[in-house]
Coordinates of C-alpha atoms in Angstrom, one line a residue:
X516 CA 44.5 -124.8 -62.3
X517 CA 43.8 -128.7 -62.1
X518 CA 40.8 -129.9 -63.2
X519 CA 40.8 -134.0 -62.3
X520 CA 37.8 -135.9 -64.1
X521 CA 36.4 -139.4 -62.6
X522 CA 33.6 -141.7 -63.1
X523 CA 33.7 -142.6 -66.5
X524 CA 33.2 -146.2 -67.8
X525 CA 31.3 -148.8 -69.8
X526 CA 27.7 -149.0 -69.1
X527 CA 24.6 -150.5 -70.5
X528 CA 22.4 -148.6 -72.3
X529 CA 19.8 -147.0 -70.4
X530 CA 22.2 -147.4 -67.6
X531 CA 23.4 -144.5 -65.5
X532 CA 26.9 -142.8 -64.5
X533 CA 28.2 -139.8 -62.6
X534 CA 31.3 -137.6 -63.2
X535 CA 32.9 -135.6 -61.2
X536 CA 35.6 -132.8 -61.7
X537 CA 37.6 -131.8 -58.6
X538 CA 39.2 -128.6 -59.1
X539 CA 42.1 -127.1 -57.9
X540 CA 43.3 -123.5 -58.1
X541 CA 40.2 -122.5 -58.8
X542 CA 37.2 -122.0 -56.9
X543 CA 33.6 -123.4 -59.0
X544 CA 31.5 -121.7 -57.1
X545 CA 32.7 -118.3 -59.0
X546 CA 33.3 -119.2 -62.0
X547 CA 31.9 -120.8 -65.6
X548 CA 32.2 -125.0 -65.4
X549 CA 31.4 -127.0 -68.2
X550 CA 31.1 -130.5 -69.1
X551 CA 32.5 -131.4 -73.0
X552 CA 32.7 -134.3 -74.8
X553 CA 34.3 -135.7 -77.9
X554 CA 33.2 -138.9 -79.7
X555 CA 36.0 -140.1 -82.3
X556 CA 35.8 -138.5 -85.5
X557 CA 34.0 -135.2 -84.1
X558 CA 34.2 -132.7 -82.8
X559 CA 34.2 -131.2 -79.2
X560 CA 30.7 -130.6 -78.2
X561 CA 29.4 -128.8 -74.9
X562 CA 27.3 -130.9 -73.0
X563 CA 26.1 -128.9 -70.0
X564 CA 27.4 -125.3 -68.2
X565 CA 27.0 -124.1 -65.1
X566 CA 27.5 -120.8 -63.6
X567 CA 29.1 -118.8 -61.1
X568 CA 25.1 -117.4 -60.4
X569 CA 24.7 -121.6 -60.5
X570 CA 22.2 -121.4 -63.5
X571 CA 22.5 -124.6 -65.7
X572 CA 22.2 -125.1 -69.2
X573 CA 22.3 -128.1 -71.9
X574 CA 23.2 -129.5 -75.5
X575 CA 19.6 -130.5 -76.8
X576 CA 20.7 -134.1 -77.6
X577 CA 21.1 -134.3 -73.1
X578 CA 18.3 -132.3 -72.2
X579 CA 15.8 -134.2 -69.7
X580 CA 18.5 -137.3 -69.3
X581 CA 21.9 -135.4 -67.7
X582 CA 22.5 -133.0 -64.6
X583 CA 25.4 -130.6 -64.0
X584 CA 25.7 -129.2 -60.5
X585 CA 28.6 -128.4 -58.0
X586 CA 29.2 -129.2 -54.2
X587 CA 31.2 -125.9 -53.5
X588 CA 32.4 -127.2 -50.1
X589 CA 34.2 -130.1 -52.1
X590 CA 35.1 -127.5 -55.2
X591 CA 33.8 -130.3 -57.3
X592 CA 31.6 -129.9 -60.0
X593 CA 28.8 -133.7 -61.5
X594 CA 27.5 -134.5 -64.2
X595 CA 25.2 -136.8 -64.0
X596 CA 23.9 -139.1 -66.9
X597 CA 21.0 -140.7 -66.8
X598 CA 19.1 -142.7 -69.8
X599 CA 22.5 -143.4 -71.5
X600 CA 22.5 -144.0 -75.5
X601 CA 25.2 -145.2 -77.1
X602 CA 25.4 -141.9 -79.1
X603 CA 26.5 -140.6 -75.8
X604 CA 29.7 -142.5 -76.2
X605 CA 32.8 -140.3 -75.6
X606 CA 35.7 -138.6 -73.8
X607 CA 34.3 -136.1 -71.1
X608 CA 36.2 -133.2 -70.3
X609 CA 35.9 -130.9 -67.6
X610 CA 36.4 -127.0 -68.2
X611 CA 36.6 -124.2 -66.6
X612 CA 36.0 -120.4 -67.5
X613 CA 38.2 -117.5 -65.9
X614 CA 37.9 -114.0 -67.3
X615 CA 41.7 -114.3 -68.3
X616 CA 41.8 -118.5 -69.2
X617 CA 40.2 -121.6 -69.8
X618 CA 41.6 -124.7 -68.1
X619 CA 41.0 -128.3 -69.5
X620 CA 41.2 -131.5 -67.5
X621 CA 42.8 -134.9 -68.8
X622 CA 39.0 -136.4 -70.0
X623 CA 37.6 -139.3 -68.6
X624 CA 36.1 -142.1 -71.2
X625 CA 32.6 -143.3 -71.2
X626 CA 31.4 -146.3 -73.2
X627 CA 27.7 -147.1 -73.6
X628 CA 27.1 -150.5 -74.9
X629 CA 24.0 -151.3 -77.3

């Protein structure tokens, strides 16, 4: 499985950004995507899910402001950010859930200036 993150970058606040994940060797419309992020110094949150039945779900702090979703013809699963804080400041990293693994991808970074 390769999981290739893109999108990320330095923003405004209130500014917007969307990530993407393209998958490989896996197929996102069957299976569990999620979107993590880790901010330095803590720990490895989830941010947002999406699954194989395509309902959605988010951490409270990005409820209202972010947007997974998945274009299964691509095999690429968004985020997108809207309303960016600075709190929301981090390394985003694409996952994905098989029955027998969880696959990572290599983050991509996301700086939101005050």
């Amino acid at each position: 499985v390769l999981l290739v993150e893109s999108g990320g970058g330095l923003v405004q606040a209130g500014g917007s950004l969307r990530l993407s994940c393209a998958a490989s060797g896996i197929i996102v419309s069957i299976n569990t995507l999620n979107w993590y992020r880790q901010a330095p110094g803590k720990q490895r949150e989830l941010v947002a899910r999406i699954t194989s039945g395509g309902s959605t779900s988010y951490a409270d702090s990005v409820k209202g402001r972010f947007t997974i979703s998945r274009d299964n013809a691509k095999n690429t699963v968004y985020l997108q950010m809207n309303s960016l804080k600075p709190e929301d400041t981090a390394v985003y990293y694409c996952n994905a859930e098989e029955i027998y693994r969880t696959s990572w991808g290599q983050g991509t970074q996301v700086t939101v200036s005050s």
